[in-house]
């Protein structure tokens, strides 16, 4: 299919790796000291990598690009999908269309409304771009940095992740700029106890994980941290 993707001028490229660090789809890698577009099918054509290149070696081109191979589901998922007549289309895993059959509770619906699960959110705002660098609730905080989609994909998100944490959310594919600088300032200037990153298993969420790791390194602090991936 005809698609807009980046092209890299190898003669200009100095192999600094800045473009690979900003690619939210994991489409760029450093090969033999030069940046390479190793996954054309994953390139989203948005050009987040262009301003990161210090020598102007990256530009756009329209070309025929083969569709991404479909992800291989587990045997259990294969059986369930076949029973429901479902298929997984090719393309970027983060943009694949899927329908999920959810089992309803057995028995007759109760005439009474179900008990409401309490919110565990303890501060506002939650968007990384809107959060202040200094706030009272950062003191001795357990910091949760989550991709936007995770709370919608994981039913018990409040109880298992937000509870007892200060929560910051973002989407590296949709938000402009890089989170690393803002997160560095938050971690550097506040008494953070530990950091939990919650992301989806799609490649674009790697941009959020990468930004947090760079922020932890740049802050100069040695904090416990972990990454949880939601399928």
Coordinates of C-alpha atoms in Angstrom, one line a residue:
X1 CA 0.0 0.0 0.0
X2 CA 1.1 3.6 -0.7
X3 CA 2.2 5.2 2.6
X4 CA 4.0 8.2 3.9
X5 CA 7.2 7.2 5.8
X6 CA 10.5 8.7 6.7
X7 CA 13.8 8.2 4.8
X8 CA 17.2 8.6 6.3
X9 CA 20.2 10.0 4.4
X10 CA 23.0 7.6 5.5
X11 CA 25.7 10.1 4.3
X12 CA 24.4 12.8 6.7
X13 CA 23.6 10.4 9.5
X14 CA 26.1 10.5 12.4
X15 CA 24.5 7.6 14.3
X16 CA 23.7 9.6 17.4
X17 CA 20.5 7.6 18.0
X18 CA 18.3 10.6 18.8
X19 CA 15.7 9.7 16.2
X20 CA 15.4 6.1 17.5
X21 CA 14.8 7.5 21.0
X22 CA 11.9 9.6 19.9
X23 CA 10.3 7.1 17.5
X24 CA 7.2 6.0 19.4
X25 CA 6.6 3.0 17.1
X26 CA 9.9 1.4 17.5
X27 CA 10.5 1.7 13.7
X28 CA 14.1 3.1 13.9
X29 CA 17.2 1.3 15.1
X30 CA 20.9 1.9 14.9
X31 CA 22.6 -0.6 12.6
X32 CA 26.3 -0.5 12.0
X33 CA 26.6 3.0 13.4
X34 CA 23.8 4.4 11.2
X35 CA 20.1 5.0 11.8
X36 CA 17.9 2.7 9.8
X37 CA 14.1 2.5 9.3
X38 CA 13.9 -1.2 10.2
X39 CA 10.1 -1.4 10.3
X40 CA 8.5 0.6 7.5
X41 CA 5.1 -0.9 8.3
X42 CA 5.3 0.6 11.8
X43 CA 6.3 4.1 10.8
X44 CA 3.3 6.4 11.4
X45 CA 4.5 9.2 9.1
X46 CA 4.0 11.8 11.8
X47 CA 7.7 12.8 11.9
X48 CA 8.4 13.0 15.6
X49 CA 11.9 11.9 14.8
X50 CA 12.6 14.8 12.3
X51 CA 13.3 17.6 14.8
X52 CA 15.4 15.2 16.9
X53 CA 17.9 14.8 14.2
X54 CA 20.8 17.2 14.7
X55 CA 22.1 17.0 11.1
X56 CA 18.8 17.0 9.1
X57 CA 19.3 13.5 7.8
X58 CA 15.5 12.6 7.9
X59 CA 12.8 13.5 5.4
X60 CA 9.5 12.2 4.2
X61 CA 8.8 10.0 1.2
X62 CA 5.7 8.3 -0.2
X63 CA 6.3 4.7 -1.2
X64 CA 4.7 1.3 -1.4
X65 CA 5.0 -0.3 2.0
X66 CA 4.0 -3.9 2.8
X67 CA 1.4 -4.2 5.5
X68 CA 2.6 -5.3 8.9
X69 CA 2.2 -9.1 9.6
X70 CA -0.6 -9.9 11.9
X71 CA 0.3 -10.6 15.5
X72 CA 0.2 -14.3 16.4
X73 CA -2.4 -14.9 19.0
X74 CA -2.1 -17.5 21.7
X75 CA -3.7 -21.0 21.0
X76 CA -6.5 -20.1 23.5
X77 CA -7.2 -16.8 21.8
X78 CA -7.1 -18.5 18.4
X79 CA -9.8 -21.0 19.5
X80 CA -12.0 -18.3 21.0
X81 CA -11.6 -16.0 17.9
X82 CA -12.4 -18.9 15.5
X83 CA -15.5 -19.7 17.5
X84 CA -16.6 -16.1 17.1
X85 CA -15.6 -15.8 13.5
X86 CA -13.0 -13.1 14.3
X87 CA -9.8 -12.3 12.5
X88 CA -6.8 -10.1 13.3
X89 CA -6.1 -7.6 10.5
X90 CA -2.6 -6.6 9.5
X91 CA -1.2 -3.2 10.4
X92 CA 0.4 -1.4 13.3
X93 CA -0.6 -3.3 16.5
X94 CA -1.6 -0.1 18.2
X95 CA -4.2 0.7 15.5
X96 CA -5.6 -2.8 14.9
X97 CA -9.4 -3.0 15.1
X98 CA -10.7 -5.7 17.4
X99 CA -14.0 -6.6 19.0
X100 CA -14.0 -8.4 22.4
X101 CA -16.9 -10.6 23.6
X102 CA -17.4 -9.9 27.3
X103 CA -19.3 -12.5 29.4
X104 CA -22.2 -11.0 31.3
X105 CA -22.9 -12.0 34.9
X106 CA -25.0 -15.2 35.2
X107 CA -28.5 -15.1 36.6
X108 CA -31.3 -12.6 36.6
X109 CA -30.2 -9.0 36.7
X110 CA -30.8 -7.4 40.1
X111 CA -33.4 -4.6 40.3
X112 CA -31.0 -2.7 42.6
X113 CA -28.1 -0.7 41.1
X114 CA -24.7 -2.4 41.6
X115 CA -22.5 -1.0 44.3
X116 CA -20.2 1.7 43.0
X117 CA -16.5 1.1 43.3
X118 CA -14.9 4.2 44.9
X119 CA -12.4 6.3 43.0
X120 CA -8.9 5.9 44.3
X121 CA -7.6 9.1 42.6
X122 CA -6.0 11.3 45.2
X123 CA -4.9 14.4 43.2
X124 CA -5.7 16.6 40.2
X125 CA -4.7 17.2 37.4
X126 CA -3.5 13.9 36.1
X127 CA -2.3 14.8 32.6
X128 CA 1.5 14.9 32.5
X129 CA 1.4 18.1 30.4
X130 CA -0.9 19.8 33.0
X131 CA 0.6 18.6 36.2
X132 CA 2.7 21.1 38.3
X133 CA 6.4 20.4 38.8
X134 CA 6.0 21.1 42.5
X135 CA 2.9 20.1 44.5
X136 CA 2.2 19.1 48.2
X137 CA 1.0 15.7 47.1
X138 CA 4.4 14.8 45.6
X139 CA 5.9 14.6 49.0
X140 CA 6.9 11.0 49.9
X141 CA 4.7 9.9 46.9
X142 CA 4.6 6.6 45.1
X143 CA 4.4 7.8 41.5
X144 CA 2.2 6.0 38.9
X145 CA 2.9 7.0 35.3
X146 CA 0.4 5.4 33.0
X147 CA -0.6 5.4 29.4
X148 CA -4.1 6.8 28.7
X149 CA -5.5 3.5 27.5
X150 CA -4.5 1.4 30.4
X151 CA -7.3 2.5 32.8
X152 CA -9.9 1.6 30.1
X153 CA -8.3 -1.8 29.3
X154 CA -7.9 -3.0 32.9
X155 CA -11.1 -3.2 34.9
X156 CA -9.5 -3.0 38.4
X157 CA -7.1 -0.2 37.6
X158 CA -8.1 2.1 40.5
X159 CA -7.8 -0.6 43.1
X160 CA -4.6 -2.2 41.9
X161 CA -2.7 0.8 40.5
X162 CA -4.1 4.2 41.4
X163 CA -4.7 3.4 45.1
X164 CA -2.0 5.0 47.3
X165 CA -0.3 6.5 44.3
X166 CA 0.1 10.0 42.7
X167 CA -1.1 9.4 39.2
X168 CA 0.1 11.0 35.9
X169 CA -1.1 9.9 32.5
X170 CA -0.2 10.6 28.9
X171 CA -0.1 9.2 25.4
X172 CA 3.2 9.6 23.6
X173 CA 1.6 9.0 20.2
X174 CA -1.0 11.8 20.5
X175 CA 0.7 14.4 22.7
X176 CA 3.1 16.9 21.3
X177 CA 6.7 17.0 22.6
X178 CA 8.6 14.7 24.9
X179 CA 7.6 13.9 28.5
X180 CA 11.2 13.3 29.7
X181 CA 12.0 16.9 30.6
X182 CA 8.9 17.5 32.6
X183 CA 9.2 14.1 34.4
X184 CA 12.8 14.8 35.2
X185 CA 11.9 18.1 37.0
X186 CA 9.1 16.4 38.9
X187 CA 11.4 13.5 40.1
X188 CA 14.4 15.8 40.8
X189 CA 12.5 18.4 42.8
X190 CA 10.2 16.2 44.9
X191 CA 10.5 13.4 47.5
X192 CA 9.4 10.5 45.3
X193 CA 9.5 7.0 46.9
X194 CA 9.2 4.8 43.8
X195 CA 7.9 4.9 40.3
X196 CA 5.5 2.5 38.5
X197 CA 5.0 2.6 34.7
X198 CA 1.8 1.1 33.3
X199 CA 1.7 0.7 29.6
X200 CA -0.1 -1.2 26.9
X201 CA 1.8 -3.9 24.9
X202 CA 1.6 -1.9 21.7
X203 CA 4.8 -0.4 20.3
X204 CA 3.8 3.3 20.7
X205 CA 3.6 2.9 24.5
X206 CA 7.3 2.3 24.4
X207 CA 7.7 6.1 24.0
X208 CA 6.2 6.6 27.5
X209 CA 8.4 3.9 29.1
X210 CA 11.5 5.4 27.4
X211 CA 10.7 8.9 28.6
X212 CA 10.3 7.8 32.2
X213 CA 13.6 5.8 32.1
X214 CA 15.4 8.8 30.7
X215 CA 13.8 11.1 33.4
X216 CA 15.0 8.7 36.1
X217 CA 18.5 8.8 34.8
X218 CA 18.6 12.6 34.3
X219 CA 17.2 13.2 37.8
X220 CA 20.3 11.8 39.4
X221 CA 18.2 9.8 41.9
X222 CA 18.3 6.0 42.3
X223 CA 14.6 5.1 42.8
X224 CA 12.9 1.7 42.8
X225 CA 10.9 1.4 39.6
X226 CA 8.9 -1.2 37.7
X227 CA 7.0 -1.6 34.4
X228 CA 3.7 -3.3 34.2
X229 CA 2.3 -4.1 30.7
X230 CA -1.4 -4.5 30.1
X231 CA -2.4 -6.8 27.2

